[in-house]
Short mmCIF file of C-alpha atoms in Angstrom, two decimals:
data_model
loop_
_atom_site.label_atom_id
_atom_site.label_comp_id
_atom_site.label_asym_id
_atom_site.label_seq_id
_atom_site.Cartn_x
_atom_site.Cartn_y
_atom_site.Cartn_z
CA MET J 1 93.62 142.50 35.19
CA THR J 2 97.25 141.69 33.94
CA THR J 3 99.07 138.61 34.73
CA HIS J 4 101.45 141.10 36.82
CA ASP J 5 98.67 142.14 38.79
CA ALA J 6 96.89 139.02 39.81
CA LEU J 7 100.19 137.42 41.03
CA ALA J 8 100.48 140.67 42.98
CA GLU J 9 97.06 140.10 44.52
CA ARG J 10 97.66 136.09 45.26
CA GLY J 11 100.81 137.17 47.11
CA THR J 12 98.88 139.85 48.95
CA VAL J 13 96.01 137.19 50.03
CA ALA J 14 98.88 134.63 50.83
CA LYS J 15 100.67 137.10 53.25
CA ALA J 16 97.37 137.74 54.88
CA ARG J 17 96.96 133.89 55.65
CA PRO J 18 98.04 132.93 59.14
CA ALA J 19 101.16 130.98 59.11
CA ARG J 20 100.38 127.19 59.76
CA PRO J 21 102.18 125.48 62.67
CA GLY J 22 105.15 123.50 62.20
CA ARG J 23 104.86 119.98 62.11
CA ARG J 24 105.60 117.89 65.09
CA GLY J 25 108.61 115.82 65.15
CA PRO J 26 108.31 111.86 65.40
CA ARG J 27 105.95 110.52 68.30
CA TRP J 28 108.93 108.47 69.49
CA THR J 29 111.01 111.71 70.10
CA PRO J 30 110.28 111.98 73.64
CA TRP J 31 111.21 108.81 74.46
CA LEU J 32 114.68 109.60 73.12
CA TYR J 33 114.76 111.89 75.96
CA LEU J 34 113.49 109.46 78.58
CA ALA J 35 115.99 106.51 77.38
CA PRO J 36 118.62 107.38 79.81
CA ALA J 37 116.38 107.23 82.90
CA LEU J 38 114.50 104.25 81.79
CA VAL J 39 117.54 102.59 81.10
CA VAL J 40 118.58 103.28 84.74
CA LEU J 41 115.29 102.34 85.98
CA GLY J 42 115.37 99.20 84.13
CA GLY J 43 118.52 98.23 85.71
CA LEU J 44 117.42 99.30 89.42
CA LEU J 45 113.95 98.06 89.21
CA VAL J 46 112.99 95.70 86.50
CA TYR J 47 115.98 93.05 86.75
CA PRO J 48 115.24 92.90 90.72
CA ILE J 49 111.60 92.66 90.28
CA TYR J 50 112.28 89.70 87.62
CA GLN J 51 114.64 87.77 89.88
CA LEU J 52 112.54 88.34 92.91
CA GLY J 53 109.64 86.93 90.63
CA LEU J 54 111.85 83.95 89.58
CA ILE J 55 113.20 83.05 93.08
CA SER J 56 109.38 82.61 94.32
CA LEU J 57 108.73 80.19 91.56
CA LEU J 58 111.54 77.85 92.57
CA LYS J 59 112.55 75.64 95.44
CA TYR J 60 115.43 77.83 96.79
CA THR J 61 116.71 77.40 100.11
CA GLN J 62 119.92 77.14 102.33
CA ALA J 63 120.65 73.82 100.29
CA GLN J 64 120.08 75.21 96.98
CA VAL J 65 122.35 78.25 97.81
CA SER J 66 125.18 76.02 98.93
CA GLY J 67 125.04 73.69 95.95
CA GLY J 68 123.84 70.63 97.98
CA GLU J 69 120.78 70.05 96.19
CA PRO J 70 119.74 71.40 92.76
CA THR J 71 117.27 73.91 92.30
CA THR J 72 113.80 72.96 90.99
CA PHE J 73 110.62 74.66 89.70
CA GLU J 74 107.97 74.75 92.04
CA GLY J 75 105.61 77.11 90.06
CA PHE J 76 103.13 78.18 92.41
CA GLY J 77 103.90 75.88 95.02
CA ASN J 78 105.33 78.71 97.22
CA TYR J 79 102.51 80.76 96.89
CA ALA J 80 100.07 77.86 98.10
CA THR J 81 102.34 77.30 100.85
CA LEU J 82 102.10 81.08 101.86
CA PHE J 83 98.52 81.33 101.57
CA ALA J 84 97.62 78.17 103.61
CA ASP J 85 99.86 79.60 106.33
CA GLU J 86 97.43 81.03 109.03
CA GLN J 87 100.28 83.50 110.17
CA PHE J 88 100.57 85.05 107.09
CA TRP J 89 97.09 86.28 107.06
CA GLN J 90 97.34 87.44 110.46
CA VAL J 91 100.57 89.58 109.58
CA LEU J 92 98.93 90.78 106.80
CA VAL J 93 96.16 91.89 108.54
CA THR J 94 98.18 93.52 110.80
CA THR J 95 100.21 95.10 108.52
CA VAL J 96 97.29 97.07 106.91
CA VAL J 97 95.41 98.09 110.33
CA PHE J 98 98.83 99.35 111.17
CA ALA J 99 99.67 101.29 108.14
CA ALA J 100 96.23 102.94 108.20
CA ALA J 101 96.44 104.03 111.65
CA CYS J 102 100.25 105.14 110.90
CA VAL J 103 98.58 107.09 107.65
CA ILE J 104 95.84 108.79 109.44
CA SER J 105 98.03 109.96 112.43
CA THR J 106 100.70 111.41 109.94
CA LEU J 107 98.05 113.32 107.96
CA ALA J 108 96.23 114.42 111.10
CA VAL J 109 99.37 115.83 112.49
CA GLY J 110 100.89 117.21 109.12
CA CYS J 111 97.49 118.98 108.18
CA ALA J 112 97.25 120.36 111.78
CA LEU J 113 100.75 121.79 112.10
CA ALA J 114 100.55 123.00 108.30
CA VAL J 115 97.21 125.29 109.52
CA LEU J 116 99.15 126.37 112.33
CA LEU J 117 102.21 127.61 110.29
CA THR J 118 99.65 129.85 108.54
CA ARG J 119 98.79 131.38 111.99
CA VAL J 120 102.08 132.17 113.83
CA ARG J 121 104.64 134.89 113.14
CA ALA J 122 108.05 134.06 110.87
CA VAL J 123 110.34 133.27 113.81
CA PRO J 124 108.29 130.62 115.54
CA ARG J 125 107.26 129.21 111.71
CA LEU J 126 111.09 129.08 111.10
CA ALA J 127 111.70 127.45 114.31
CA LEU J 128 108.85 124.82 113.58
CA MET J 129 110.13 124.08 110.13
CA VAL J 130 114.03 123.63 111.27
CA ALA J 131 113.03 121.37 113.65
CA ALA J 132 110.22 119.09 111.53
CA LEU J 133 113.14 119.06 108.68
CA GLY J 134 115.57 117.73 111.45
CA ALA J 135 112.91 115.18 112.35
CA TRP J 136 112.48 114.41 108.43
CA ALA J 137 116.45 114.16 107.75
CA THR J 138 117.10 111.81 110.84
CA PRO J 139 117.89 108.15 109.88
CA ALA J 140 115.29 105.68 110.31
CA VAL J 141 117.59 103.33 112.79
CA THR J 142 118.99 106.56 114.37
CA GLY J 143 115.28 108.07 115.21
CA SER J 144 114.33 104.48 116.60
CA THR J 145 117.26 104.12 118.81
CA VAL J 146 116.58 107.66 120.20
CA TRP J 147 112.78 106.63 120.90
CA LEU J 148 113.88 103.53 122.40
CA LEU J 149 116.21 105.81 125.06
CA LEU J 150 113.40 108.12 125.81
CA PHE J 151 110.95 105.17 126.64
CA ASP J 152 113.28 102.93 128.37
CA PRO J 153 111.78 101.31 131.49
CA ASP J 154 115.13 102.08 133.59
CA PHE J 155 116.72 105.16 132.15
CA GLY J 156 114.09 106.82 129.98
CA PRO J 157 112.73 110.27 130.82
CA VAL J 158 109.23 109.68 129.61
CA ASN J 159 108.16 106.73 132.46
CA ARG J 160 109.81 109.20 135.05
CA LEU J 161 107.44 112.12 133.77
CA LEU J 162 104.38 109.91 133.74
CA GLY J 163 105.22 108.00 136.83
CA LEU J 164 104.98 104.59 135.11
CA GLY J 165 108.20 103.04 137.16
CA ASP J 166 109.54 100.40 135.11
CA HIS J 167 106.97 99.86 132.61
CA SER J 168 107.98 98.26 129.19
CA TRP J 169 106.62 99.78 126.26
CA THR J 170 108.09 97.15 123.88
CA TYR J 171 106.72 93.99 126.08
CA GLY J 172 103.01 94.51 125.53
CA ARG J 173 101.58 94.20 121.59
CA PHE J 174 99.77 97.24 121.76
CA SER J 175 102.03 99.33 123.63
CA ALA J 176 104.86 98.15 121.31
CA PHE J 177 102.65 99.05 118.29
CA THR J 178 101.82 102.74 119.99
CA LEU J 179 105.38 103.45 120.25
CA VAL J 180 106.57 102.61 116.68
CA LEU J 181 103.20 104.49 115.35
CA LEU J 182 104.44 107.74 117.63
CA GLU J 183 107.93 107.16 115.97
CA VAL J 184 106.71 106.97 112.34
CA VAL J 185 104.50 109.71 112.79
CA TRP J 186 107.37 111.96 114.37
CA CYS J 187 109.66 111.28 111.27
CA SER J 188 106.86 111.29 108.47
CA PHE J 189 104.75 114.11 109.16
CA PRO J 190 107.28 116.93 108.22
CA PHE J 191 106.65 115.66 104.54
CA VAL J 192 102.85 116.20 104.82
CA MET J 193 103.19 119.36 107.00
CA VAL J 194 105.44 121.24 104.18
CA THR J 195 103.77 119.97 101.20
CA VAL J 196 100.24 120.93 102.78
CA TYR J 197 101.45 124.07 104.10
CA ALA J 198 102.79 124.99 100.34
CA GLY J 199 99.48 124.35 99.03
CA ILE J 200 97.48 126.67 101.38
CA ARG J 201 99.89 129.26 100.61
CA ALA J 202 99.01 129.05 97.05
CA VAL J 203 95.12 129.40 97.86
CA PRO J 204 94.00 133.09 97.43
CA SER J 205 93.77 135.18 100.59
CA GLU J 206 90.51 136.42 99.28
CA VAL J 207 88.74 133.28 99.69
CA LEU J 208 89.58 132.47 103.14
CA GLU J 209 89.06 136.14 104.18
CA ALA J 210 85.40 135.67 102.62
CA ALA J 211 84.85 132.39 104.62
CA ALA J 212 85.93 134.36 107.45
CA LEU J 213 83.45 136.86 106.94
CA ASP J 214 80.75 134.53 106.59
CA GLY J 215 81.40 133.44 109.98
CA ALA J 216 82.90 130.12 109.42
CA SER J 217 85.01 128.65 111.70
CA GLN J 218 88.54 127.32 111.46
CA TRP J 219 87.03 123.70 111.18
CA ARG J 220 84.57 124.69 108.76
CA ILE J 221 87.01 126.80 106.63
CA TRP J 222 89.25 123.67 106.35
CA ARG J 223 86.65 121.18 105.62
CA SER J 224 84.47 123.18 103.13
CA VAL J 225 87.42 125.44 101.39
CA LEU J 226 90.91 124.50 102.24
CA ALA J 227 90.53 120.71 101.62
CA PRO J 228 88.24 120.81 98.48
CA MET J 229 90.78 123.17 97.11
CA LEU J 230 94.02 120.79 98.13
CA ARG J 231 92.51 117.57 97.23
CA PRO J 232 94.96 116.75 94.73
CA ILE J 233 97.74 117.47 97.12
CA LEU J 234 96.23 115.37 99.82
CA VAL J 235 95.89 112.41 97.43
CA VAL J 236 99.56 112.52 96.73
CA VAL J 237 100.56 112.59 100.53
CA THR J 238 98.14 109.86 101.33
CA ILE J 239 99.31 107.43 98.73
CA GLN J 240 102.75 108.19 99.30
CA SER J 241 101.99 107.93 102.95
CA VAL J 242 100.22 104.33 102.29
CA ILE J 243 103.38 103.14 100.22
CA TRP J 244 105.92 103.98 103.03
CA ASP J 245 103.85 102.59 105.92
CA PHE J 246 102.74 99.44 104.33
CA LYS J 247 106.58 98.27 103.66
CA LEU J 248 107.90 99.67 107.01
CA PHE J 249 110.86 97.77 108.31
CA THR J 250 113.36 99.59 110.18
CA GLN J 251 111.34 100.78 112.92
CA ILE J 252 109.73 97.31 113.71
CA TYR J 253 112.64 95.94 113.36
CA VAL J 254 114.69 97.84 115.37
CA MET J 255 112.51 98.74 118.46
CA THR J 256 110.66 95.35 118.66
CA ASN J 257 113.88 93.37 118.18
CA GLY J 258 112.64 91.82 115.29
CA GLY J 259 109.16 91.66 115.59
CA GLY J 260 108.21 91.17 119.28
CA ILE J 261 107.85 88.61 121.79
CA ALA J 262 106.47 85.48 119.78
CA GLY J 263 106.24 87.65 116.18
CA GLN J 264 103.64 89.68 118.09
CA ASN J 265 104.52 92.74 116.45
CA LEU J 266 105.41 91.46 112.94
CA VAL J 267 104.74 93.25 109.58
CA LEU J 268 105.01 91.86 106.21
CA ASN J 269 108.21 93.09 105.32
CA VAL J 270 109.98 91.96 108.62
CA TYR J 271 107.75 88.50 108.21
CA ALA J 272 109.40 88.37 104.97
CA TYR J 273 112.88 89.12 106.37
CA GLN J 274 112.40 86.23 108.99
CA LYS J 275 111.22 83.83 106.43
CA ALA J 276 114.30 84.72 103.75
CA PHE J 277 117.49 85.14 106.35
CA ALA J 278 116.45 83.60 109.49
CA ALA J 279 114.82 80.43 108.13
CA SER J 280 116.50 80.13 105.07
CA GLN J 281 113.29 80.17 103.04
CA TYR J 282 114.50 82.28 100.25
CA SER J 283 111.63 81.46 98.05
CA LEU J 284 108.65 81.79 100.51
CA GLY J 285 110.58 85.53 101.59
CA SER J 286 110.52 86.26 97.82
CA ALA J 287 106.54 85.30 97.49
CA ILE J 288 106.08 87.69 100.01
CA GLY J 289 107.52 90.47 98.23
CA VAL J 290 105.96 89.62 95.25
CA VAL J 291 102.53 90.05 97.36
CA MET J 292 103.60 93.30 98.82
CA LEU J 293 104.46 94.39 95.26
CA VAL J 294 101.15 93.24 93.77
CA ILE J 295 99.12 95.46 96.72
CA LEU J 296 101.31 98.14 96.08
CA LEU J 297 101.00 98.31 92.51
CA GLY J 298 97.31 98.38 92.80
CA VAL J 299 97.65 101.13 95.36
CA THR J 300 99.55 103.10 92.73
CA LEU J 301 97.11 102.32 90.10
CA VAL J 302 94.40 103.88 92.35
CA TYR J 303 96.56 106.93 92.95
CA LEU J 304 96.96 107.23 88.89
CA TRP J 305 93.33 106.70 88.51
CA LEU J 306 92.28 109.32 91.07
CA LEU J 307 94.72 111.54 89.38
CA ARG J 308 92.98 110.92 85.90
CA ARG J 309 89.43 111.44 87.49
CA GLN J 310 90.41 115.27 88.52
CA GLY J 311 91.59 115.88 85.33
CA GLU J 312 95.52 115.65 85.89
CA GLU J 313 97.73 114.86 83.13
CA LEU J 314 99.67 111.58 83.36
#
């Protein structure tokens, strides 16, 4: 074999070999694309959180704001004062229970209406969608005011329809919380409904038809077929609902006039507002904000862990 033939054979073999994939760029290349967003998030989130944590470690009241007294470093003294306050623990328990009730009610209503959307015709489905999105788009202050008017003891139509006379829904602790819960569910269920409805539409119809042919009821189809297949979506809407309802402020503040009679309807966000601005104890208000941040951060980490456990890429 001549040298020319050997070179030609090598060239043929080289062409037959599959081409190697191109080399990947540096690992820091994706961070270049994320840099603008990270800068914005740093300015909008990191610096305020830093200031919140810093103020929670200082003695910072109206005297320090006005310059009458110097600002002093208290360390974790504000947290010790906060944790020794019995009202703080009562408000924390109330917030957790009320947020759980809101989340469960919102998920129940949203999932039920999502299933209903798959059962009705186009016109009723469109009407329900428009009405739900209208509730979702209504500002919290406006929605809270409208609900107060509906349940007004003197002029509200609800008491007249139920024959309750001049019953005040915001006077009692549990009735006030019930009224706020109804408003929260009303303005929150559209997100759950639309998200779960989109997930149901993505489920193959053959699966649902097979379950129906096997004699499964609608509840059994939801519990044994749809719910397992929609688990990633349900996890997302649940965690987001927990975050939204745990830091509830507007509805409680507007509908109970700042926390109810003698603070009977206080939640953590309103409690922090009262400490910071009504009592001018800005350091205690900041400490409550840090506690809420830590709790919600824990909820977020649980959310990410659940996604990772289900095989989702983070």
